[in-house]
JSON list of C-alpha atoms in Angstrom, two decimals:
[
{"chain": "A", "resi": 226, "resn": "MET", "atom": "CA", "xyz": [8.47, 6.71, -18.31]},
{"chain": "A", "resi": 227, "resn": "ARG", "atom": "CA", "xyz": [5.83, 4.67, -20.08]},
{"chain": "A", "resi": 228, "resn": "ARG", "atom": "CA", "xyz": [2.31, 5.66, -19.97]},
{"chain": "A", "resi": 229, "resn": "HIS", "atom": "CA", "xyz": [-0.73, 3.46, -20.16]},
{"chain": "A", "resi": 230, "resn": "GLY", "atom": "CA", "xyz": [-3.95, 4.42, -22.46]},
{"chain": "A", "resi": 231, "resn": "ARG", "atom": "CA", "xyz": [-6.55, 6.40, -20.91]},
{"chain": "A", "resi": 232, "resn": "ILE", "atom": "CA", "xyz": [-9.14, 3.98, -19.38]},
{"chain": "A", "resi": 233, "resn": "ARG", "atom": "CA", "xyz": [-12.33, 4.02, -21.04]},
{"chain": "A", "resi": 234, "resn": "ILE", "atom": "CA", "xyz": [-15.93, 4.52, -19.32]},
{"chain": "A", "resi": 235, "resn": "GLY", "atom": "CA", "xyz": [-18.32, 1.36, -19.33]},
{"chain": "A", "resi": 236, "resn": "GLY", "atom": "CA", "xyz": [-18.95, -2.18, -18.11]},
{"chain": "A", "resi": 237, "resn": "ALA", "atom": "CA", "xyz": [-21.83, -3.83, -17.40]},
{"chain": "A", "resi": 238, "resn": "VAL", "atom": "CA", "xyz": [-23.63, -3.28, -13.89]},
{"chain": "A", "resi": 239, "resn": "ALA", "atom": "CA", "xyz": [-22.38, -6.50, -12.88]},
{"chain": "A", "resi": 240, "resn": "ALA", "atom": "CA", "xyz": [-18.66, -6.02, -13.18]},
{"chain": "A", "resi": 241, "resn": "VAL", "atom": "CA", "xyz": [-19.19, -2.51, -11.07]},
{"chain": "A", "resi": 242, "resn": "LEU", "atom": "CA", "xyz": [-20.62, -4.63, -8.33]},
{"chain": "A", "resi": 243, "resn": "ALA", "atom": "CA", "xyz": [-17.76, -6.96, -8.53]},
{"chain": "A", "resi": 244, "resn": "LEU", "atom": "CA", "xyz": [-15.62, -4.21, -7.91]},
{"chain": "A", "resi": 245, "resn": "ALA", "atom": "CA", "xyz": [-17.17, -2.97, -4.83]},
{"chain": "A", "resi": 246, "resn": "LEU", "atom": "CA", "xyz": [-14.64, -4.58, -2.23]},
{"chain": "A", "resi": 247, "resn": "VAL", "atom": "CA", "xyz": [-11.95, -3.06, -4.43]},
{"chain": "A", "resi": 248, "resn": "THR", "atom": "CA", "xyz": [-13.19, 0.36, -4.45]},
{"chain": "A", "resi": 249, "resn": "GLY", "atom": "CA", "xyz": [-14.07, 0.39, -0.75]},
{"chain": "A", "resi": 250, "resn": "CYS", "atom": "CA", "xyz": [-17.32, 1.14, 1.18]},
{"chain": "A", "resi": 251, "resn": "GLU", "atom": "CA", "xyz": [-18.43, 4.32, -1.47]},
{"chain": "A", "resi": 252, "resn": "GLY", "atom": "CA", "xyz": [-20.20, 3.39, -4.83]},
{"chain": "A", "resi": 253, "resn": "VAL", "atom": "CA", "xyz": [-18.57, 3.79, -8.17]},
{"chain": "A", "resi": 254, "resn": "GLU", "atom": "CA", "xyz": [-19.64, 7.02, -9.52]},
{"chain": "A", "resi": 255, "resn": "GLY", "atom": "CA", "xyz": [-18.83, 8.31, -13.15]},
{"chain": "A", "resi": 256, "resn": "ASP", "atom": "CA", "xyz": [-18.62, 11.89, -12.22]},
{"chain": "A", "resi": 257, "resn": "ASN", "atom": "CA", "xyz": [-15.02, 13.38, -12.92]},
{"chain": "A", "resi": 258, "resn": "ALA", "atom": "CA", "xyz": [-15.89, 16.87, -11.87]},
{"chain": "A", "resi": 259, "resn": "PRO", "atom": "CA", "xyz": [-13.67, 18.37, -9.38]},
{"chain": "A", "resi": 260, "resn": "ALA", "atom": "CA", "xyz": [-14.79, 18.70, -6.01]},
{"chain": "A", "resi": 261, "resn": "SER", "atom": "CA", "xyz": [-16.68, 21.85, -4.77]},
{"chain": "A", "resi": 262, "resn": "GLY", "atom": "CA", "xyz": [-14.85, 21.92, -1.27]},
{"chain": "A", "resi": 263, "resn": "GLY", "atom": "CA", "xyz": [-11.11, 21.62, -0.52]},
{"chain": "A", "resi": 264, "resn": "GLY", "atom": "CA", "xyz": [-9.26, 18.49, -0.16]},
{"chain": "A", "resi": 265, "resn": "ALA", "atom": "CA", "xyz": [-5.73, 17.08, -0.18]},
{"chain": "A", "resi": 266, "resn": "GLU", "atom": "CA", "xyz": [-3.77, 18.42, -2.99]},
{"chain": "A", "resi": 267, "resn": "ALA", "atom": "CA", "xyz": [-2.25, 16.08, -5.59]},
{"chain": "A", "resi": 268, "resn": "PRO", "atom": "CA", "xyz": [1.42, 15.78, -5.39]},
{"chain": "A", "resi": 269, "resn": "ALA", "atom": "CA", "xyz": [3.73, 17.60, -7.97]},
{"chain": "A", "resi": 270, "resn": "ALA", "atom": "CA", "xyz": [4.54, 15.40, -11.04]},
{"chain": "A", "resi": 271, "resn": "GLY", "atom": "CA", "xyz": [6.97, 12.82, -10.24]},
{"chain": "A", "resi": 272, "resn": "HIS", "atom": "CA", "xyz": [7.25, 13.39, -6.56]},
{"chain": "A", "resi": 273, "resn": "ALA", "atom": "CA", "xyz": [7.79, 10.95, -4.33]},
{"chain": "A", "resi": 274, "resn": "ALA", "atom": "CA", "xyz": [9.20, 10.51, -0.91]},
{"chain": "A", "resi": 275, "resn": "SER", "atom": "CA", "xyz": [12.35, 8.35, 0.24]},
{"chain": "A", "resi": 276, "resn": "PRO", "atom": "CA", "xyz": [10.93, 5.80, 2.97]},
{"chain": "A", "resi": 277, "resn": "LEU", "atom": "CA", "xyz": [13.84, 6.91, 5.29]},
{"chain": "A", "resi": 278, "resn": "ASN", "atom": "CA", "xyz": [12.55, 10.25, 5.05]},
{"chain": "A", "resi": 279, "resn": "ASN", "atom": "CA", "xyz": [9.04, 9.16, 5.48]},
{"chain": "A", "resi": 280, "resn": "PRO", "atom": "CA", "xyz": [8.73, 7.29, 8.51]},
{"chain": "A", "resi": 281, "resn": "ASP", "atom": "CA", "xyz": [5.02, 7.39, 9.40]},
{"chain": "A", "resi": 282, "resn": "GLY", "atom": "CA", "xyz": [3.96, 7.03, 5.61]},
{"chain": "A", "resi": 283, "resn": "THR", "atom": "CA", "xyz": [2.10, 10.06, 5.20]},
{"chain": "A", "resi": 284, "resn": "GLU", "atom": "CA", "xyz": [4.17, 11.34, 2.25]},
{"chain": "A", "resi": 285, "resn": "PRO", "atom": "CA", "xyz": [3.55, 10.00, -1.23]},
{"chain": "A", "resi": 286, "resn": "GLY", "atom": "CA", "xyz": [5.06, 7.46, -3.35]},
{"chain": "A", "resi": 287, "resn": "LEU", "atom": "CA", "xyz": [8.13, 5.49, -3.03]},
{"chain": "A", "resi": 288, "resn": "ALA", "atom": "CA", "xyz": [11.56, 7.05, -4.19]},
{"chain": "A", "resi": 289, "resn": "PRO", "atom": "CA", "xyz": [14.61, 4.73, -4.46]},
{"chain": "A", "resi": 290, "resn": "VAL", "atom": "CA", "xyz": [17.14, 4.79, -1.78]},
{"chain": "A", "resi": 291, "resn": "THR", "atom": "CA", "xyz": [20.44, 5.98, -3.34]},
{"chain": "A", "resi": 292, "resn": "GLY", "atom": "CA", "xyz": [24.05, 6.98, -2.18]},
{"chain": "A", "resi": 293, "resn": "ASP", "atom": "CA", "xyz": [26.33, 5.32, 0.35]},
{"chain": "A", "resi": 294, "resn": "GLY", "atom": "CA", "xyz": [24.69, 6.89, 3.47]},
{"chain": "A", "resi": 295, "resn": "PRO", "atom": "CA", "xyz": [21.19, 6.07, 2.78]},
{"chain": "A", "resi": 296, "resn": "ARG", "atom": "CA", "xyz": [22.06, 2.60, 1.84]},
{"chain": "A", "resi": 297, "resn": "THR", "atom": "CA", "xyz": [23.95, 1.77, 4.86]},
{"chain": "A", "resi": 298, "resn": "LYS", "atom": "CA", "xyz": [21.03, 3.24, 7.02]},
{"chain": "A", "resi": 299, "resn": "ALA", "atom": "CA", "xyz": [18.77, 1.08, 5.15]},
{"chain": "A", "resi": 300, "resn": "ARG", "atom": "CA", "xyz": [20.88, -2.18, 5.76]},
{"chain": "A", "resi": 301, "resn": "ASP", "atom": "CA", "xyz": [21.05, -1.23, 9.45]},
{"chain": "A", "resi": 302, "resn": "LEU", "atom": "CA", "xyz": [17.32, -1.19, 9.63]},
{"chain": "A", "resi": 303, "resn": "VAL", "atom": "CA", "xyz": [16.96, -4.54, 7.91]},
{"chain": "A", "resi": 304, "resn": "ASP", "atom": "CA", "xyz": [19.81, -6.06, 9.76]},
{"chain": "A", "resi": 305, "resn": "GLY", "atom": "CA", "xyz": [18.01, -5.38, 12.97]},
{"chain": "A", "resi": 306, "resn": "LEU", "atom": "CA", "xyz": [14.97, -7.28, 12.23]},
{"chain": "A", "resi": 307, "resn": "ARG", "atom": "CA", "xyz": [14.05, -10.63, 13.91]},
{"chain": "A", "resi": 308, "resn": "THR", "atom": "CA", "xyz": [13.78, -13.95, 12.12]},
{"chain": "A", "resi": 309, "resn": "LYS", "atom": "CA", "xyz": [11.67, -16.96, 12.79]},
{"chain": "A", "resi": 310, "resn": "GLY", "atom": "CA", "xyz": [9.79, -19.40, 10.69]},
{"chain": "A", "resi": 311, "resn": "ARG", "atom": "CA", "xyz": [6.31, -19.04, 9.24]},
{"chain": "A", "resi": 312, "resn": "GLY", "atom": "CA", "xyz": [3.59, -20.29, 11.48]},
{"chain": "A", "resi": 313, "resn": "PRO", "atom": "CA", "xyz": [0.50, -21.84, 10.03]},
{"chain": "A", "resi": 314, "resn": "LYS", "atom": "CA", "xyz": [-2.15, -19.89, 8.22]},
{"chain": "A", "resi": 315, "resn": "THR", "atom": "CA", "xyz": [-5.15, -21.48, 10.22]},
{"chain": "A", "resi": 316, "resn": "GLY", "atom": "CA", "xyz": [-7.79, -19.10, 11.40]},
{"chain": "A", "resi": 317, "resn": "TYR", "atom": "CA", "xyz": [-6.73, -16.32, 8.85]},
{"chain": "A", "resi": 318, "resn": "ASP", "atom": "CA", "xyz": [-9.61, -14.25, 7.48]},
{"chain": "A", "resi": 319, "resn": "ARG", "atom": "CA", "xyz": [-9.50, -10.77, 6.29]},
{"chain": "A", "resi": 320, "resn": "ASP", "atom": "CA", "xyz": [-12.26, -9.90, 8.64]},
{"chain": "A", "resi": 321, "resn": "GLU", "atom": "CA", "xyz": [-9.93, -10.28, 11.49]},
{"chain": "A", "resi": 322, "resn": "PHE", "atom": "CA", "xyz": [-8.32, -6.93, 10.59]},
{"chain": "A", "resi": 323, "resn": "GLY", "atom": "CA", "xyz": [-11.72, -5.19, 10.61]},
{"chain": "A", "resi": 324, "resn": "TYR", "atom": "CA", "xyz": [-13.92, -4.22, 7.59]},
{"chain": "A", "resi": 325, "resn": "ALA", "atom": "CA", "xyz": [-11.93, -3.24, 4.63]},
{"chain": "A", "resi": 326, "resn": "TRP", "atom": "CA", "xyz": [-10.80, 0.43, 4.59]},
{"chain": "A", "resi": 327, "resn": "MET", "atom": "CA", "xyz": [-12.25, 1.37, 7.77]},
{"chain": "A", "resi": 328, "resn": "ASP", "atom": "CA", "xyz": [-11.69, 5.06, 8.92]},
{"chain": "A", "resi": 329, "resn": "THR", "atom": "CA", "xyz": [-12.09, 4.16, 12.79]},
{"chain": "A", "resi": 330, "resn": "ALA", "atom": "CA", "xyz": [-8.77, 2.40, 13.09]},
{"chain": "A", "resi": 331, "resn": "ASP", "atom": "CA", "xyz": [-7.47, 4.88, 15.81]},
{"chain": "A", "resi": 332, "resn": "GLY", "atom": "CA", "xyz": [-3.83, 5.37, 16.32]},
{"chain": "A", "resi": 333, "resn": "VAL", "atom": "CA", "xyz": [-2.70, 5.80, 12.47]},
{"chain": "A", "resi": 334, "resn": "PRO", "atom": "CA", "xyz": [-2.62, 8.73, 10.55]},
{"chain": "A", "resi": 335, "resn": "PHE", "atom": "CA", "xyz": [-5.82, 9.69, 8.47]},
{"chain": "A", "resi": 336, "resn": "ALA", "atom": "CA", "xyz": [-7.92, 8.01, 11.07]},
{"chain": "A", "resi": 337, "resn": "ARG", "atom": "CA", "xyz": [-11.56, 9.61, 11.59]},
{"chain": "A", "resi": 338, "resn": "ASN", "atom": "CA", "xyz": [-10.88, 12.11, 8.85]},
{"chain": "A", "resi": 339, "resn": "GLY", "atom": "CA", "xyz": [-14.31, 11.38, 7.44]},
{"chain": "A", "resi": 340, "resn": "CYS", "atom": "CA", "xyz": [-12.75, 9.62, 4.27]},
{"chain": "A", "resi": 341, "resn": "ASP", "atom": "CA", "xyz": [-12.11, 5.95, 4.11]},
{"chain": "A", "resi": 342, "resn": "THR", "atom": "CA", "xyz": [-8.65, 4.58, 3.95]},
{"chain": "A", "resi": 343, "resn": "ARG", "atom": "CA", "xyz": [-8.55, 3.70, 0.31]},
{"chain": "A", "resi": 344, "resn": "ASN", "atom": "CA", "xyz": [-9.28, 7.33, -0.77]},
{"chain": "A", "resi": 345, "resn": "ASP", "atom": "CA", "xyz": [-6.83, 8.58, 1.76]},
{"chain": "A", "resi": 346, "resn": "LEU", "atom": "CA", "xyz": [-4.41, 6.86, -0.13]},
{"chain": "A", "resi": 347, "resn": "LEU", "atom": "CA", "xyz": [-5.43, 7.77, -3.60]},
{"chain": "A", "resi": 348, "resn": "LYS", "atom": "CA", "xyz": [-5.31, 11.25, -2.58]},
{"chain": "A", "resi": 349, "resn": "ARG", "atom": "CA", "xyz": [-2.10, 10.94, -0.91]},
{"chain": "A", "resi": 350, "resn": "ASP", "atom": "CA", "xyz": [-0.36, 9.35, -4.09]},
{"chain": "A", "resi": 351, "resn": "GLY", "atom": "CA", "xyz": [-2.46, 10.52, -6.88]},
{"chain": "A", "resi": 352, "resn": "GLN", "atom": "CA", "xyz": [-1.54, 13.48, -9.16]},
{"chain": "A", "resi": 353, "resn": "ASP", "atom": "CA", "xyz": [-4.18, 15.53, -11.02]},
{"chain": "A", "resi": 354, "resn": "VAL", "atom": "CA", "xyz": [-6.67, 14.16, -8.46]},
{"chain": "A", "resi": 355, "resn": "ARG", "atom": "CA", "xyz": [-10.42, 14.65, -9.34]},
{"chain": "A", "resi": 356, "resn": "PHE", "atom": "CA", "xyz": [-13.12, 14.18, -6.92]},
{"chain": "A", "resi": 357, "resn": "LYS", "atom": "CA", "xyz": [-16.81, 13.21, -6.92]},
{"chain": "A", "resi": 358, "resn": "SER", "atom": "CA", "xyz": [-18.86, 16.30, -7.51]},
{"chain": "A", "resi": 359, "resn": "GLY", "atom": "CA", "xyz": [-19.66, 17.88, -4.10]},
{"chain": "A", "resi": 360, "resn": "SER", "atom": "CA", "xyz": [-16.95, 15.87, -2.39]},
{"chain": "A", "resi": 361, "resn": "ASP", "atom": "CA", "xyz": [-13.27, 16.25, -1.29]},
{"chain": "A", "resi": 362, "resn": "CYS", "atom": "CA", "xyz": [-12.94, 12.56, -0.40]},
{"chain": "A", "resi": 363, "resn": "VAL", "atom": "CA", "xyz": [-14.06, 10.36, -3.18]},
{"chain": "A", "resi": 364, "resn": "VAL", "atom": "CA", "xyz": [-11.45, 10.02, -5.98]},
{"chain": "A", "resi": 365, "resn": "VAL", "atom": "CA", "xyz": [-12.81, 9.35, -9.21]},
{"chain": "A", "resi": 366, "resn": "ALA", "atom": "CA", "xyz": [-9.74, 10.13, -11.34]},
{"chain": "A", "resi": 367, "resn": "MET", "atom": "CA", "xyz": [-5.97, 10.40, -11.01]},
{"chain": "A", "resi": 368, "resn": "THR", "atom": "CA", "xyz": [-2.78, 9.82, -12.56]},
{"chain": "A", "resi": 369, "resn": "LEU", "atom": "CA", "xyz": [-0.74, 7.35, -10.58]},
{"chain": "A", "resi": 370, "resn": "ASP", "atom": "CA", "xyz": [3.29, 6.88, -10.94]},
{"chain": "A", "resi": 371, "resn": "ASP", "atom": "CA", "xyz": [3.40, 3.30, -9.65]},
{"chain": "A", "resi": 372, "resn": "PRO", "atom": "CA", "xyz": [6.27, 2.47, -7.71]},
{"chain": "A", "resi": 373, "resn": "TYR", "atom": "CA", "xyz": [6.28, -1.30, -8.64]},
{"chain": "A", "resi": 374, "resn": "THR", "atom": "CA", "xyz": [6.31, -1.06, -12.12]},
{"chain": "A", "resi": 375, "resn": "GLY", "atom": "CA", "xyz": [7.69, 2.41, -13.33]},
{"chain": "A", "resi": 376, "resn": "THR", "atom": "CA", "xyz": [4.84, 3.20, -15.35]},
{"chain": "A", "resi": 377, "resn": "SER", "atom": "CA", "xyz": [2.22, 6.04, -15.16]},
{"chain": "A", "resi": 378, "resn": "ILE", "atom": "CA", "xyz": [-1.55, 5.03, -14.81]},
{"chain": "A", "resi": 379, "resn": "GLU", "atom": "CA", "xyz": [-4.22, 7.08, -16.15]},
{"chain": "A", "resi": 380, "resn": "TRP", "atom": "CA", "xyz": [-6.95, 5.86, -13.42]},
{"chain": "A", "resi": 381, "resn": "ARG", "atom": "CA", "xyz": [-10.76, 6.00, -13.58]},
{"chain": "A", "resi": 382, "resn": "LYS", "atom": "CA", "xyz": [-12.74, 4.85, -11.05]},
{"chain": "A", "resi": 383, "resn": "GLN", "atom": "CA", "xyz": [-15.04, 2.90, -13.63]},
{"chain": "A", "resi": 384, "resn": "LYS", "atom": "CA", "xyz": [-11.91, 0.70, -13.99]},
{"chain": "A", "resi": 385, "resn": "ALA", "atom": "CA", "xyz": [-11.14, 0.62, -10.27]},
{"chain": "A", "resi": 386, "resn": "SER", "atom": "CA", "xyz": [-9.10, -2.67, -10.20]},
{"chain": "A", "resi": 387, "resn": "GLU", "atom": "CA", "xyz": [-6.58, -0.95, -12.39]},
{"chain": "A", "resi": 388, "resn": "VAL", "atom": "CA", "xyz": [-4.94, 0.53, -9.26]},
{"chain": "A", "resi": 389, "resn": "GLN", "atom": "CA", "xyz": [-5.17, -1.55, -5.99]},
{"chain": "A", "resi": 390, "resn": "ILE", "atom": "CA", "xyz": [-3.96, -0.72, -2.72]},
{"chain": "A", "resi": 391, "resn": "ASP", "atom": "CA", "xyz": [-1.09, -2.91, -1.65]},
{"chain": "A", "resi": 392, "resn": "HIS", "atom": "CA", "xyz": [-0.32, -4.07, 2.07]},
{"chain": "A", "resi": 393, "resn": "VAL", "atom": "CA", "xyz": [3.45, -3.80, 1.92]},
{"chain": "A", "resi": 394, "resn": "VAL", "atom": "CA", "xyz": [3.53, -6.43, 4.81]},
{"chain": "A", "resi": 395, "resn": "PRO", "atom": "CA", "xyz": [0.78, -8.80, 3.84]},
{"chain": "A", "resi": 396, "resn": "LEU", "atom": "CA", "xyz": [-1.98, -9.15, 6.49]},
{"chain": "A", "resi": 397, "resn": "SER", "atom": "CA", "xyz": [-1.55, -13.01, 5.94]},
{"chain": "A", "resi": 398, "resn": "TYR", "atom": "CA", "xyz": [2.01, -13.02, 6.36]},
{"chain": "A", "resi": 399, "resn": "SER", "atom": "CA", "xyz": [1.62, -11.17, 9.53]},
{"chain": "A", "resi": 400, "resn": "TRP", "atom": "CA", "xyz": [-0.81, -13.54, 10.63]},
{"chain": "A", "resi": 401, "resn": "GLN", "atom": "CA", "xyz": [1.57, -16.36, 10.04]},
{"chain": "A", "resi": 402, "resn": "MET", "atom": "CA", "xyz": [4.33, -14.18, 11.93]},
{"chain": "A", "resi": 403, "resn": "GLY", "atom": "CA", "xyz": [2.28, -13.42, 15.00]},
{"chain": "A", "resi": 404, "resn": "SER", "atom": "CA", "xyz": [-0.61, -11.11, 14.40]},
{"chain": "A", "resi": 405, "resn": "SER", "atom": "CA", "xyz": [-2.83, -14.03, 14.96]},
{"chain": "A", "resi": 406, "resn": "ARG", "atom": "CA", "xyz": [-2.30, -13.46, 18.67]},
{"chain": "A", "resi": 407, "resn": "TRP", "atom": "CA", "xyz": [-2.66, -9.63, 18.62]},
{"chain": "A", "resi": 408, "resn": "PRO", "atom": "CA", "xyz": [-5.71, -7.53, 19.85]},
{"chain": "A", "resi": 409, "resn": "GLU", "atom": "CA", "xyz": [-8.15, -6.75, 17.20]},
{"chain": "A", "resi": 410, "resn": "LYS", "atom": "CA", "xyz": [-7.52, -3.16, 17.32]},
{"chain": "A", "resi": 411, "resn": "LYS", "atom": "CA", "xyz": [-3.77, -3.60, 16.48]},
{"chain": "A", "resi": 412, "resn": "ARG", "atom": "CA", "xyz": [-4.55, -5.91, 13.50]},
{"chain": "A", "resi": 413, "resn": "GLU", "atom": "CA", "xyz": [-6.91, -2.92, 12.63]},
{"chain": "A", "resi": 414, "resn": "GLN", "atom": "CA", "xyz": [-3.99, -0.53, 12.70]},
{"chain": "A", "resi": 415, "resn": "LEU", "atom": "CA", "xyz": [-1.71, -2.50, 10.63]},
{"chain": "A", "resi": 416, "resn": "ALA", "atom": "CA", "xyz": [-4.36, -2.97, 7.87]},
{"chain": "A", "resi": 417, "resn": "ASN", "atom": "CA", "xyz": [-5.16, 0.87, 7.79]},
{"chain": "A", "resi": 418, "resn": "ASP", "atom": "CA", "xyz": [-1.53, 2.26, 8.55]},
{"chain": "A", "resi": 419, "resn": "PRO", "atom": "CA", "xyz": [-0.30, 4.36, 5.31]},
{"chain": "A", "resi": 420, "resn": "LEU", "atom": "CA", "xyz": [3.03, 3.35, 6.24]},
{"chain": "A", "resi": 421, "resn": "ASN", "atom": "CA", "xyz": [2.06, -0.34, 5.04]},
{"chain": "A", "resi": 422, "resn": "LEU", "atom": "CA", "xyz": [-0.06, 0.97, 2.28]},
{"chain": "A", "resi": 423, "resn": "LEU", "atom": "CA", "xyz": [1.00, 1.64, -1.45]},
{"chain": "A", "resi": 424, "resn": "PRO", "atom": "CA", "xyz": [-1.75, 2.28, -4.39]},
{"chain": "A", "resi": 425, "resn": "VAL", "atom": "CA", "xyz": [-0.09, 0.31, -7.08]},
{"chain": "A", "resi": 426, "resn": "GLU", "atom": "CA", "xyz": [-0.84, -1.38, -10.50]},
{"chain": "A", "resi": 427, "resn": "GLY", "atom": "CA", "xyz": [-3.53, -4.04, -9.89]},
{"chain": "A", "resi": 428, "resn": "GLY", "atom": "CA", "xyz": [-1.70, -6.66, -11.69]},
{"chain": "A", "resi": 429, "resn": "ALA", "atom": "CA", "xyz": [1.45, -6.45, -9.80]},
{"chain": "A", "resi": 430, "resn": "ASN", "atom": "CA", "xyz": [-0.31, -6.72, -6.43]},
{"chain": "A", "resi": 431, "resn": "SER", "atom": "CA", "xyz": [-2.20, -9.66, -7.55]},
{"chain": "A", "resi": 432, "resn": "ALA", "atom": "CA", "xyz": [0.96, -11.35, -8.70]},
{"chain": "A", "resi": 433, "resn": "LYS", "atom": "CA", "xyz": [2.52, -10.49, -5.05]},
{"chain": "A", "resi": 434, "resn": "ARG", "atom": "CA", "xyz": [-0.35, -12.09, -3.28]},
{"chain": "A", "resi": 435, "resn": "ASP", "atom": "CA", "xyz": [1.02, -12.57, 0.33]},
{"chain": "A", "resi": 436, "resn": "SER", "atom": "CA", "xyz": [4.53, -12.97, -0.42]},
{"chain": "A", "resi": 437, "resn": "GLY", "atom": "CA", "xyz": [7.49, -11.91, 1.39]},
{"chain": "A", "resi": 438, "resn": "PRO", "atom": "CA", "xyz": [10.59, -10.35, -0.18]},
{"chain": "A", "resi": 439, "resn": "ALA", "atom": "CA", "xyz": [12.27, -13.57, -0.72]},
{"chain": "A", "resi": 440, "resn": "SER", "atom": "CA", "xyz": [9.33, -14.69, -2.89]},
{"chain": "A", "resi": 441, "resn": "TRP", "atom": "CA", "xyz": [8.55, -11.50, -4.41]},
{"chain": "A", "resi": 442, "resn": "LEU", "atom": "CA", "xyz": [10.02, -8.00, -5.30]},
{"chain": "A", "resi": 443, "resn": "PRO", "atom": "CA", "xyz": [8.62, -5.09, -7.37]},
{"chain": "A", "resi": 444, "resn": "PRO", "atom": "CA", "xyz": [9.42, -5.32, -11.05]},
{"chain": "A", "resi": 445, "resn": "ASP", "atom": "CA", "xyz": [11.23, -1.95, -11.18]},
{"chain": "A", "resi": 446, "resn": "LYS", "atom": "CA", "xyz": [14.73, -3.03, -9.89]},
{"chain": "A", "resi": 447, "resn": "SER", "atom": "CA", "xyz": [15.26, 0.68, -8.94]},
{"chain": "A", "resi": 448, "resn": "ILE", "atom": "CA", "xyz": [12.83, 0.52, -6.21]},
{"chain": "A", "resi": 449, "resn": "ARG", "atom": "CA", "xyz": [13.92, -2.51, -4.57]},
{"chain": "A", "resi": 450, "resn": "CYS", "atom": "CA", "xyz": [15.89, -1.29, -1.91]},
{"chain": "A", "resi": 451, "resn": "ALA", "atom": "CA", "xyz": [13.23, 1.20, -0.94]},
{"chain": "A", "resi": 452, "resn": "TYR", "atom": "CA", "xyz": [10.56, -1.43, -1.10]},
{"chain": "A", "resi": 453, "resn": "ALA", "atom": "CA", "xyz": [12.77, -3.32, 1.41]},
{"chain": "A", "resi": 454, "resn": "VAL", "atom": "CA", "xyz": [13.04, -0.31, 3.67]},
{"chain": "A", "resi": 455, "resn": "ARG", "atom": "CA", "xyz": [9.53, 0.00, 3.89]},
{"chain": "A", "resi": 456, "resn": "PHE", "atom": "CA", "xyz": [8.71, -3.41, 4.67]},
{"chain": "A", "resi": 457, "resn": "ALA", "atom": "CA", "xyz": [11.30, -3.26, 7.23]},
{"chain": "A", "resi": 458, "resn": "GLN", "atom": "CA", "xyz": [9.87, -0.06, 8.84]},
{"chain": "A", "resi": 459, "resn": "VAL", "atom": "CA", "xyz": [6.29, -1.86, 8.99]},
{"chain": "A", "resi": 460, "resn": "ALA", "atom": "CA", "xyz": [7.85, -4.88, 10.63]},
{"chain": "A", "resi": 461, "resn": "THR", "atom": "CA", "xyz": [9.90, -2.87, 13.11]},
{"chain": "A", "resi": 462, "resn": "LYS", "atom": "CA", "xyz": [7.01, -0.63, 14.12]},
{"chain": "A", "resi": 463, "resn": "TYR", "atom": "CA", "xyz": [4.49, -3.53, 14.93]},
{"chain": "A", "resi": 464, "resn": "GLU", "atom": "CA", "xyz": [7.25, -5.90, 16.16]},
{"chain": "A", "resi": 465, "resn": "LEU", "atom": "CA", "xyz": [7.02, -8.51, 13.68]},
{"chain": "A", "resi": 466, "resn": "ALA", "atom": "CA", "xyz": [9.66, -10.97, 12.90]},
{"chain": "A", "resi": 467, "resn": "VAL", "atom": "CA", "xyz": [10.52, -12.05, 9.31]},
{"chain": "A", "resi": 468, "resn": "THR", "atom": "CA", "xyz": [11.64, -15.29, 8.01]},
{"chain": "A", "resi": 469, "resn": "THR", "atom": "CA", "xyz": [15.40, -15.68, 7.49]},
{"chain": "A", "resi": 470, "resn": "ALA", "atom": "CA", "xyz": [15.35, -15.73, 3.67]},
{"chain": "A", "resi": 471, "resn": "ASP", "atom": "CA", "xyz": [13.22, -12.50, 3.66]},
{"chain": "A", "resi": 472, "resn": "ARG", "atom": "CA", "xyz": [15.71, -10.61, 5.56]},
{"chain": "A", "resi": 473, "resn": "GLU", "atom": "CA", "xyz": [18.54, -11.93, 3.40]},
{"chain": "A", "resi": 474, "resn": "ALA", "atom": "CA", "xyz": [16.52, -10.97, 0.03]},
{"chain": "A", "resi": 475, "resn": "MET", "atom": "CA", "xyz": [16.15, -7.56, 1.87]},
{"chain": "A", "resi": 476, "resn": "GLN", "atom": "CA", "xyz": [19.63, -7.15, 2.71]},
{"chain": "A", "resi": 477, "resn": "ARG", "atom": "CA", "xyz": [20.76, -7.86, -1.16]},
{"chain": "A", "resi": 478, "resn": "GLN", "atom": "CA", "xyz": [18.52, -5.20, -2.25]},
{"chain": "A", "resi": 479, "resn": "CYS", "atom": "CA", "xyz": [20.52, -2.71, -0.33]},
{"chain": "A", "resi": 480, "resn": "GLY", "atom": "CA", "xyz": [24.00, -4.08, -0.93]},
{"chain": "A", "resi": 481, "resn": "GLY", "atom": "CA", "xyz": [24.19, -6.17, 1.95]}
]
């Protein structure tokens, strides 16, 4: 696995402020000291769960789906998705899904644990996690095995956008497929559900935008069936249809 160089500390104050939305509600600290209190332990090196064995999204990473049995199960899941065309994007706004990384989206894992959603996900997927001094929540440094690119990222909070949290089913995509008519509480759940969230390399997340699987797939081909499974799991849980082209693309990734 390739390894990015360690990110250097620095940057103007303006750059730090520009990253506020990316990092969530907390400020950007440079303290890399371990927390004095307890917290989620970093997963073992290279540890990632298959989406088929992680139906609630509380386990780290996204391991490839391999073997005839698992891939058959993956195809069955994808085959069961409803299809329809995308609706208009009219009225879409991120705020329709609650403020970013809220801890109060009841009904999903990690809600109301005193730590915002972004930091919950960094703790879940990061290795060698280090926290702000005196905190067992605010992650300031970690190593991430990025499932989308197959690279390892030595992340520091001073360069927060190097790792971004991807909504596997993009919120704009969900809006066009029916979430525009949901109660706000359900939209908040989708936006903060760990099943729908993966910390990934920032460039890959930016390239994806609001694409479905027919338009964008992870650069690492070994993970594409797993990605299709996770997309299908989220769509199934929230009773979302996908486009015919997206379902066909997902089927192909798992040998269908």
